[in-house]
CSV table of C-alpha atoms in Angstrom, one decimal:
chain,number,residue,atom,x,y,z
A,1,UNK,CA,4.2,5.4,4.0
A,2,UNK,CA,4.7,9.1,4.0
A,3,UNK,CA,7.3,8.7,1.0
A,4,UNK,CA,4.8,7.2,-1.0
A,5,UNK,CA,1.8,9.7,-0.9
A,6,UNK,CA,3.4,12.6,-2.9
A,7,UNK,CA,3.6,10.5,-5.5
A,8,UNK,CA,-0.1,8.5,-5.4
A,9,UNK,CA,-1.6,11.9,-4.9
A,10,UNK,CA,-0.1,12.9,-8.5
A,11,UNK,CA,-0.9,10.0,-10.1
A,12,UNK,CA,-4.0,8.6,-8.4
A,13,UNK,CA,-6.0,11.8,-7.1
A,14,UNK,CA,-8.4,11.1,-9.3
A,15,UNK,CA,-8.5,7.7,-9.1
A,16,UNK,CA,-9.3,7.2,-5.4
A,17,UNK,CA,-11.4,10.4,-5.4
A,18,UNK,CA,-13.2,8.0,-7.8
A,19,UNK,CA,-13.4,5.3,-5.6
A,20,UNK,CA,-14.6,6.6,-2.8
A,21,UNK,CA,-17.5,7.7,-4.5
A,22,UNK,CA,-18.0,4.5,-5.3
A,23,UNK,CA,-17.9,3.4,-2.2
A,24,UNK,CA,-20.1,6.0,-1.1
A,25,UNK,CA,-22.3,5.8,-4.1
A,26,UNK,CA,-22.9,1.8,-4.5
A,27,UNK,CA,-22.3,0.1,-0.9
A,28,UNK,CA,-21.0,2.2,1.7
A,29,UNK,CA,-23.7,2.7,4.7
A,30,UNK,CA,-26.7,4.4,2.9
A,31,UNK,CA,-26.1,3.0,-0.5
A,32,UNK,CA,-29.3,1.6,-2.5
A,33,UNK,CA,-29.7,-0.3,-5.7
A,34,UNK,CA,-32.7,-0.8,-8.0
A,35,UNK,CA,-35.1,-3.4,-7.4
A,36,UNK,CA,-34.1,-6.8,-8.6
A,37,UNK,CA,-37.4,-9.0,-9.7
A,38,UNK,CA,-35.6,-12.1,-9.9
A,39,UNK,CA,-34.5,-11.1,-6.1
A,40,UNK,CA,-37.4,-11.7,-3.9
A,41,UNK,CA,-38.2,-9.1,-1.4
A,42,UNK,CA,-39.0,-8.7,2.2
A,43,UNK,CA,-42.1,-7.4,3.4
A,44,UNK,CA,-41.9,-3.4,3.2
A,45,UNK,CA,-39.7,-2.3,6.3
A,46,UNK,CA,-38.3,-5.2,6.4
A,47,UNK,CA,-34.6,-6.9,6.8
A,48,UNK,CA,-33.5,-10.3,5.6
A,49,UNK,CA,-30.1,-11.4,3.9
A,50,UNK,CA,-30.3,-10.9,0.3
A,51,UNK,CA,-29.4,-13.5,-1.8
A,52,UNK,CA,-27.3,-11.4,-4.2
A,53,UNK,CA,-23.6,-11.2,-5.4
A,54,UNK,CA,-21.4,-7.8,-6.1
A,55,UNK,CA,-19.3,-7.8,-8.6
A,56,UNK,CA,-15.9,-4.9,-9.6
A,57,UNK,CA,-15.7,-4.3,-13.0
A,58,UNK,CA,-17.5,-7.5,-13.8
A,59,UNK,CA,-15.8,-9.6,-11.5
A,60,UNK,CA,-17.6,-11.0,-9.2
A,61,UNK,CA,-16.3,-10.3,-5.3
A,62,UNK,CA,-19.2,-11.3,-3.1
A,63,UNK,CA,-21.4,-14.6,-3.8
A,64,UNK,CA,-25.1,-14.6,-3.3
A,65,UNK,CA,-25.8,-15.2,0.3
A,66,UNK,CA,-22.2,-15.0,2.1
A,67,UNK,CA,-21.5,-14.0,5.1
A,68,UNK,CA,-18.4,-13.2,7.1
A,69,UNK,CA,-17.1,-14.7,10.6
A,70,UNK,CA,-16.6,-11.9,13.4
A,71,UNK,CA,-14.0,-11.6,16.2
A,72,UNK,CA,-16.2,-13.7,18.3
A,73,UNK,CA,-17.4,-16.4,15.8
A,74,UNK,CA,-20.6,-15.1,15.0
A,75,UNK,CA,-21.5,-14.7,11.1
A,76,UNK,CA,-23.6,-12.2,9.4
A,77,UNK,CA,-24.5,-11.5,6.1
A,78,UNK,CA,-22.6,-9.4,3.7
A,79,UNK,CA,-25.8,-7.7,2.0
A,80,UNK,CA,-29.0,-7.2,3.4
A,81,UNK,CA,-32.2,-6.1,1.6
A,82,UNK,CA,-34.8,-3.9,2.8
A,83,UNK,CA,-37.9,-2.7,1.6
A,84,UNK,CA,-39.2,0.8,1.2
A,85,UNK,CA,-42.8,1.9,2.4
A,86,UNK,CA,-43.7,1.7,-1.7
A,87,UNK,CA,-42.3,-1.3,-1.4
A,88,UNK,CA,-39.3,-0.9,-3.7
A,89,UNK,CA,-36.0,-2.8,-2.5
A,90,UNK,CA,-32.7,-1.7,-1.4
A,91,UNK,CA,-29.3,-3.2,-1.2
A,92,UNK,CA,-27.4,-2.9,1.8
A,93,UNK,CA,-23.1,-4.2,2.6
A,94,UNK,CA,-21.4,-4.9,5.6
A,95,UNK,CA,-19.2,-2.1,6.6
A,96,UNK,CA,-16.2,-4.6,6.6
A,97,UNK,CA,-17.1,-5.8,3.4
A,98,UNK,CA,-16.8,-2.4,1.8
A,99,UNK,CA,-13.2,-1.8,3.3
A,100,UNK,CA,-12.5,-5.2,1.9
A,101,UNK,CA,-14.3,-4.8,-1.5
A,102,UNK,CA,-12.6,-1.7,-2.2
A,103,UNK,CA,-9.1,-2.5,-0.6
A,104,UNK,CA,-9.5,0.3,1.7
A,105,UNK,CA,-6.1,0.8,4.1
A,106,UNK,CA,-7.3,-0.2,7.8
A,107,UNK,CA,-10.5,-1.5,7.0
A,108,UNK,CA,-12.7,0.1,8.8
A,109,UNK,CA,-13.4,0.6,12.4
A,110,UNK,CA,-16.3,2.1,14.7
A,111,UNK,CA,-14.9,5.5,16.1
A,112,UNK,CA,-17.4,5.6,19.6
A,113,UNK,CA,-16.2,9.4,20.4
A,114,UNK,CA,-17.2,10.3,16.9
A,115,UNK,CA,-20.2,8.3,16.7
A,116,UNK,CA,-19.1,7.2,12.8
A,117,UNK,CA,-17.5,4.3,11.2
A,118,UNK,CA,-14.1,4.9,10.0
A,119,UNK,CA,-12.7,4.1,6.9
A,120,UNK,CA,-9.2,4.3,6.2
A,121,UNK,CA,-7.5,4.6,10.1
A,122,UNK,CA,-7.7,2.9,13.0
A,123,UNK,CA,-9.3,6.2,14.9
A,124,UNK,CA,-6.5,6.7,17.0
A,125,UNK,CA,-3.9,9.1,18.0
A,126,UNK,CA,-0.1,8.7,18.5
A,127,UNK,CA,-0.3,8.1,22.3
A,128,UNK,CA,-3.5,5.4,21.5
A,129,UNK,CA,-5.8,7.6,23.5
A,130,UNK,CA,-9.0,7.5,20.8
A,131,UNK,CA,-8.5,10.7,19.2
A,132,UNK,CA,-8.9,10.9,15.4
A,133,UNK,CA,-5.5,11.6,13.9
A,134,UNK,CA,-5.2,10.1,10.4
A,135,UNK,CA,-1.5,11.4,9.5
A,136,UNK,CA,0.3,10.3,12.9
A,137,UNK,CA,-1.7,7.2,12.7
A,138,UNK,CA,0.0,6.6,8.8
A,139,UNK,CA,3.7,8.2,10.4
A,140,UNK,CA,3.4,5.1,12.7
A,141,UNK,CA,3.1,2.0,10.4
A,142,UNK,CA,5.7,3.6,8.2
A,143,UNK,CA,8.6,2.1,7.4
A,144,UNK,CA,11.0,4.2,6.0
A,145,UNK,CA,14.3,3.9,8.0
A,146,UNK,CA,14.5,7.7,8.8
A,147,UNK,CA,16.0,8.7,11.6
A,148,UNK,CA,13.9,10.6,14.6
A,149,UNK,CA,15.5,12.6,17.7
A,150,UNK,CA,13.9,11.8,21.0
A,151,UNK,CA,15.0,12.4,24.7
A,152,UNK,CA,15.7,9.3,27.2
A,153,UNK,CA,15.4,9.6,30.6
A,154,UNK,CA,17.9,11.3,31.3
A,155,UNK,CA,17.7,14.0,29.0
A,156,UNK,CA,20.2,13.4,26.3
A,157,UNK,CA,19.1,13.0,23.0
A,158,UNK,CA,18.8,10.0,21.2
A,159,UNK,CA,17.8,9.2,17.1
A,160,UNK,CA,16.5,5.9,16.7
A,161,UNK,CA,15.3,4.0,13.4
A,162,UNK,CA,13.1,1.5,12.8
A,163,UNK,CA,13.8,0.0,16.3
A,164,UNK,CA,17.3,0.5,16.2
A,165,UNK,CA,19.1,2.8,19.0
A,166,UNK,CA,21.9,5.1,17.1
A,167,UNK,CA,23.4,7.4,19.9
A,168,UNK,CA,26.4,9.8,18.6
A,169,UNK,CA,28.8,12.3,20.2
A,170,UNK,CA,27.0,14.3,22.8
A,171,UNK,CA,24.0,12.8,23.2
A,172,UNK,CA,23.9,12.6,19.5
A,173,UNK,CA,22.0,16.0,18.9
A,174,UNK,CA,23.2,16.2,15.2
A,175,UNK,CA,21.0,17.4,12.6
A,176,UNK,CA,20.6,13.7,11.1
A,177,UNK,CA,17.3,13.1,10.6
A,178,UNK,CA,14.8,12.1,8.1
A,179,UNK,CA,17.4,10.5,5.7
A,180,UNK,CA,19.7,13.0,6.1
A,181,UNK,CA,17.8,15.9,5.5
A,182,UNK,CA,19.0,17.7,7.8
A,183,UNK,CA,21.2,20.8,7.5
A,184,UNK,CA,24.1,19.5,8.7
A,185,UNK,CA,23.6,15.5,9.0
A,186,UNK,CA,26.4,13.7,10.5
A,187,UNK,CA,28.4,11.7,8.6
A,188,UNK,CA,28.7,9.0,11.1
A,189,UNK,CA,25.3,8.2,11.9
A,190,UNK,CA,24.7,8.9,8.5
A,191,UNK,CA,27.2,5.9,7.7
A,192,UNK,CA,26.0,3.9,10.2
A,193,UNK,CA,22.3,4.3,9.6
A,194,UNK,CA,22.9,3.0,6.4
A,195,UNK,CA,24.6,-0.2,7.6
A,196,UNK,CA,21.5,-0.7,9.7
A,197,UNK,CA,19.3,-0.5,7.0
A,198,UNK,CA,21.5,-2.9,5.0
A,199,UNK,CA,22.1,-5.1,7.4
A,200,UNK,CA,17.8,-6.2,7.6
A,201,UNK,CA,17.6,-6.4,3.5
A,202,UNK,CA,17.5,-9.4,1.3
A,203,UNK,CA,20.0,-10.4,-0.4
A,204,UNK,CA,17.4,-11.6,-3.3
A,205,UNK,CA,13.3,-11.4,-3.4
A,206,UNK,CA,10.7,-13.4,-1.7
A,207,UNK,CA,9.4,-16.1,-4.2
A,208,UNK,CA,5.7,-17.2,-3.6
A,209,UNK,CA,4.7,-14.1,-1.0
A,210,UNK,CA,1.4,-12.6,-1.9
A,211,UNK,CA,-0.2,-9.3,-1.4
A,212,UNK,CA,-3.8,-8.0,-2.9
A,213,UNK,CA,-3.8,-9.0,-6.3
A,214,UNK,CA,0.3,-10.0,-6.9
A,215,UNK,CA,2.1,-12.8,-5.7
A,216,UNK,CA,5.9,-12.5,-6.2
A,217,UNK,CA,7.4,-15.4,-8.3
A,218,UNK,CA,10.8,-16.0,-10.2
A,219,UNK,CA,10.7,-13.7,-13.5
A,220,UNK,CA,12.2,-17.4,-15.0
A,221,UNK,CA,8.5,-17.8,-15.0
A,222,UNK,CA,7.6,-15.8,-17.2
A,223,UNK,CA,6.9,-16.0,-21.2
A,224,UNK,CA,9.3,-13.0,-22.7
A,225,UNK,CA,7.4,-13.7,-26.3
A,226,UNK,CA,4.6,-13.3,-24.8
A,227,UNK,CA,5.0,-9.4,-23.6
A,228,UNK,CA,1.4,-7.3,-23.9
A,229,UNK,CA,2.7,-3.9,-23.0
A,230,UNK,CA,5.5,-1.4,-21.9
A,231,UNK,CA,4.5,1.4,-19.8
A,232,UNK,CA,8.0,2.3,-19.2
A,233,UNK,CA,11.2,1.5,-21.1
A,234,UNK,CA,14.3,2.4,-18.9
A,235,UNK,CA,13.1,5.8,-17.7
A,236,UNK,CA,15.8,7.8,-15.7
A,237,UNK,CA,15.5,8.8,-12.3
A,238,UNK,CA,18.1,10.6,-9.6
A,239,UNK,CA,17.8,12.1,-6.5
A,240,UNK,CA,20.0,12.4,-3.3
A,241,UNK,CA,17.8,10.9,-0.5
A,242,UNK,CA,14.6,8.4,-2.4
A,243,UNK,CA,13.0,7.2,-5.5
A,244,UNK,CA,9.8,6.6,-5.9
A,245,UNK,CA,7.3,5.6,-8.3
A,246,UNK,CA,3.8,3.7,-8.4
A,247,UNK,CA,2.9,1.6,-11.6
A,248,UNK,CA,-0.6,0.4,-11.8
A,249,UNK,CA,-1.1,-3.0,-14.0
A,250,UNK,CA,-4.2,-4.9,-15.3
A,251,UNK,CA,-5.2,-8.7,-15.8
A,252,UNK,CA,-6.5,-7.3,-18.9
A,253,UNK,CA,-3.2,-7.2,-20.2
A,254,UNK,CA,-1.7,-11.0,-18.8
A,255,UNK,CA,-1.1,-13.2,-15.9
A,256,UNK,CA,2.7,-11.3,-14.5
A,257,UNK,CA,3.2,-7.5,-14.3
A,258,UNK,CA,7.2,-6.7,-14.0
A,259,UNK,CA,9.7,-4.1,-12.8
A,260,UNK,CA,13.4,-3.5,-14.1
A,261,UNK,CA,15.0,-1.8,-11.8
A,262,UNK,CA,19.0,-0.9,-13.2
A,263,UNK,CA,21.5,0.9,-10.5
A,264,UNK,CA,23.0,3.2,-11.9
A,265,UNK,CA,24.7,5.4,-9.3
A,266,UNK,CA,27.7,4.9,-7.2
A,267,UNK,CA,26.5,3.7,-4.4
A,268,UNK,CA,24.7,0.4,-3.0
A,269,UNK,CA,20.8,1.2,-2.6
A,270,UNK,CA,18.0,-0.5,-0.7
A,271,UNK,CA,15.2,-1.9,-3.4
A,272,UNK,CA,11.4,-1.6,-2.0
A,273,UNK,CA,8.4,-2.7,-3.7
A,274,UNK,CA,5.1,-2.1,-1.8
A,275,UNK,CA,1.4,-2.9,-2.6
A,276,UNK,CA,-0.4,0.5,-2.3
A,277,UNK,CA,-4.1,0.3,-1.0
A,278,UNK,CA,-7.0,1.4,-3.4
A,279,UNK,CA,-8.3,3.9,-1.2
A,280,UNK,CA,-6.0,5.1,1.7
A,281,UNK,CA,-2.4,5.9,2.3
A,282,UNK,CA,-0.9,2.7,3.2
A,283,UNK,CA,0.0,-0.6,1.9
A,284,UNK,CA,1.9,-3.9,2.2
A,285,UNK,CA,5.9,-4.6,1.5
A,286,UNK,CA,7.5,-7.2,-0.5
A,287,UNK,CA,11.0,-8.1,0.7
A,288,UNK,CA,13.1,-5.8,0.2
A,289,UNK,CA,17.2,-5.8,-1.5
A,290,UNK,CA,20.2,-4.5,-1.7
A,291,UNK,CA,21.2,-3.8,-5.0
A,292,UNK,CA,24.8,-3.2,-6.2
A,293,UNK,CA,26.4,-0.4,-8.0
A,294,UNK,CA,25.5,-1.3,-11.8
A,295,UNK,CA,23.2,-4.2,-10.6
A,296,UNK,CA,20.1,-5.0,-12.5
A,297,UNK,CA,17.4,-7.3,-11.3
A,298,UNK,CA,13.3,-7.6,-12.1
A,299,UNK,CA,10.5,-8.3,-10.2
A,300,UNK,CA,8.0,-10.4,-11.5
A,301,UNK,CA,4.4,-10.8,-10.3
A,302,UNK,CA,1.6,-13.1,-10.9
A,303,UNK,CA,-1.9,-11.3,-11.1
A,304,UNK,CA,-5.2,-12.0,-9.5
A,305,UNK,CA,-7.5,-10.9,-12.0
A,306,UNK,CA,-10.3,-11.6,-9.3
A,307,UNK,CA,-9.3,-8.9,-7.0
A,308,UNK,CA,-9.7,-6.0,-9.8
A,309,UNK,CA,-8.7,-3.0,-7.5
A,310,UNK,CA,-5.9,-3.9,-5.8
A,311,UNK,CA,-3.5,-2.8,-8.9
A,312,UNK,CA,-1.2,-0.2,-7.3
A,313,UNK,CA,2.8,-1.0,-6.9
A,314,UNK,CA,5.2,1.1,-5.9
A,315,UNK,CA,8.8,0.9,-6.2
A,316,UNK,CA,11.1,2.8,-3.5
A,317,UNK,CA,15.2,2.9,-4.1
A,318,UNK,CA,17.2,4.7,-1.2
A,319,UNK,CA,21.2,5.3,-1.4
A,320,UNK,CA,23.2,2.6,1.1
A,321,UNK,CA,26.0,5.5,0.7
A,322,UNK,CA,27.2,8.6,-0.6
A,323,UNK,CA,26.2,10.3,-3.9
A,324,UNK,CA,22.6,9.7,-3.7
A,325,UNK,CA,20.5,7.1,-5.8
A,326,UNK,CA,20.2,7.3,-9.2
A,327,UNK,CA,17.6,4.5,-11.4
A,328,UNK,CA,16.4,3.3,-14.3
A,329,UNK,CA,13.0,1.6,-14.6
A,330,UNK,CA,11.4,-0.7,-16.5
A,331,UNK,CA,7.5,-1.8,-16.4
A,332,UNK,CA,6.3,-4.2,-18.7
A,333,UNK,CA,3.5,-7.0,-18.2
A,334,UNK,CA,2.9,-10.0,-20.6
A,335,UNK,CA,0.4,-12.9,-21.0
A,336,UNK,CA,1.6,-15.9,-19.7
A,337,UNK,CA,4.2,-18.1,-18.8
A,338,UNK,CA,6.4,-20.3,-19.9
């Protein structure tokens, strides 16, 4: 989501930078851990499953001895353990299980032209063709309703959104593109981009959809004496094309992390909330609303304090009409419900 990575790469630079070195540090493809005497050891240059768990942050994440299931039904084991020529052992984890320990966007995949694993794209190109291209891989899955001039086949130019077809005046070779960014966007597709994009929202949230570490649920849930913190407390926020912010919550703090979000411009606005991967520019969406001029509404999550990493939300609000967006947010989490 190419709206949402100026804003990770502010707050989370050093976070996933972080990360990664975990990754590359304690499991990736090389990683090695100290010898475990209650772990018994295979004979030196050996390999055998290793009857071992890994834990995030004290949470356990893979048992001792599990495997995973392949494509083609096979299982292997998540960690191996090998022994060095002194004898010494080493921990080894699945590639897949890495990607999936530390919520990285993609997974990873096995790049043949490169001769590497992957992590974090699918190690393709925009036309599919096997050529490494991160950025138009992440343009692809996007979902942000801009609109993008192409030619048809016969020549004329044509901006399409998210699926939709939007042909103006003369082949529609206005400058309205990329939310309106353009120099001189015009004002009918501009209106009629925005009923498109109205037109697939929800009138109210998802209830009972989960993603990582949050499953939506009905903020009715929730125990308002109970509240544990307030990271934000009806912050202010305007601007004439997006939004955007990314909170990051904690099971340390409760079971439901939360999201005010007040509309306070003129205008309708589209509401997105998307679960950001650890490591990675890509994530998951909730459903996503229209809210009203002056509307208020919160978003209320239940947390999976077992799946420690996956703690990134971000909140996306887009004008449905003239005079831009303009928010307040809330974030607050608290301990349990009602």
């Amino acid at each position: 989501m190419r709206h949402g990575k100026r804003e990770m790469r502010r707050n989370y630079t050093s976070f996933i930078a972080g990360m990664v070195t975990m990754v590359l540090l304690i499991g990736l493809i090389s990683a090695s851990f100290a010898a475990n005497s209650d772990s018994k050891a295979p004979a030196s240059g050996g390999v055998e499953p290793a009857q071992v768990g890994v834990g995030v942050f004290l949470k356990q994440q893979i048992a001792p001895g599990e495997t995973l299931t392949t494509e083609k039904g096979g299982t292997a084991p998540k960690v191996l353990a090998y022994a060095d020529s002194k004898g010494e052992t080493h921990y080894y984890i699945e590639a897949t299980a890495v990607a999936e320990l530390f919520d990285v966007a993609d997974g990873v995949n096995f790049h043949e032209e490169a001769n590497q694993l992957e992590f974090g794209a699918k190690g393709v190109d925009w036309e599919g063709n096997g050529k490494l291209e991160w950025d138009a891989l992440c343009s692809r899955q996007r979902h942000d309703f801009n609109l993008h001039g192409s030619t048809d086949e016969n020549g004329n130019m044509v901006i399409s959104s998210e699926g939709f077809e939007i042909t103006g005046p003369n082949g529609a070779s206005s400058n309205a593109y990329f939310d309106g960014r353009g120099p001189n966007p015009d004002p009918e597709l501009q209106k009629e981009q925005w009923d498109r994009s109205k037109s697939i929202l929800s009138a109210k949230p998802e209830y009972g959809r989960t993603l990582g570490m949050y499953t939506e649920v009905d903020p009715a849930e929730m125990n308002l004496g109970s509240i544990s913190g307030r990271s934000m407390d009806r912050r202010a926020f305007q601007d004439e094309y997006i939004v955007e912010h990314t909170f990051a919550f904690t099971s340390l703090l409760g079971k439901y992390a939360a999201i005010t979000i007040e509309n306070t411009g003129t205008s309708e606005a589209s509401i997105w909330v998307n679960r950001i991967s650890t490591v990675g520019d890509y994530g998951e969406a909730f459903s996503s609303i229209c809210l009203p001029a002056g509307g208020k509404i919160t978003r209320a999550f239940l947390i999976d304090e077992n799946q420690p990493v996956e703690n990134q939300l971000q909140v996306l609000a887009k004008p449905l009409g003239p005079g831009g967006v303009s928010v307040k947010l809330t974030a607050e989490q608290y301990r349990s419900g009602v």
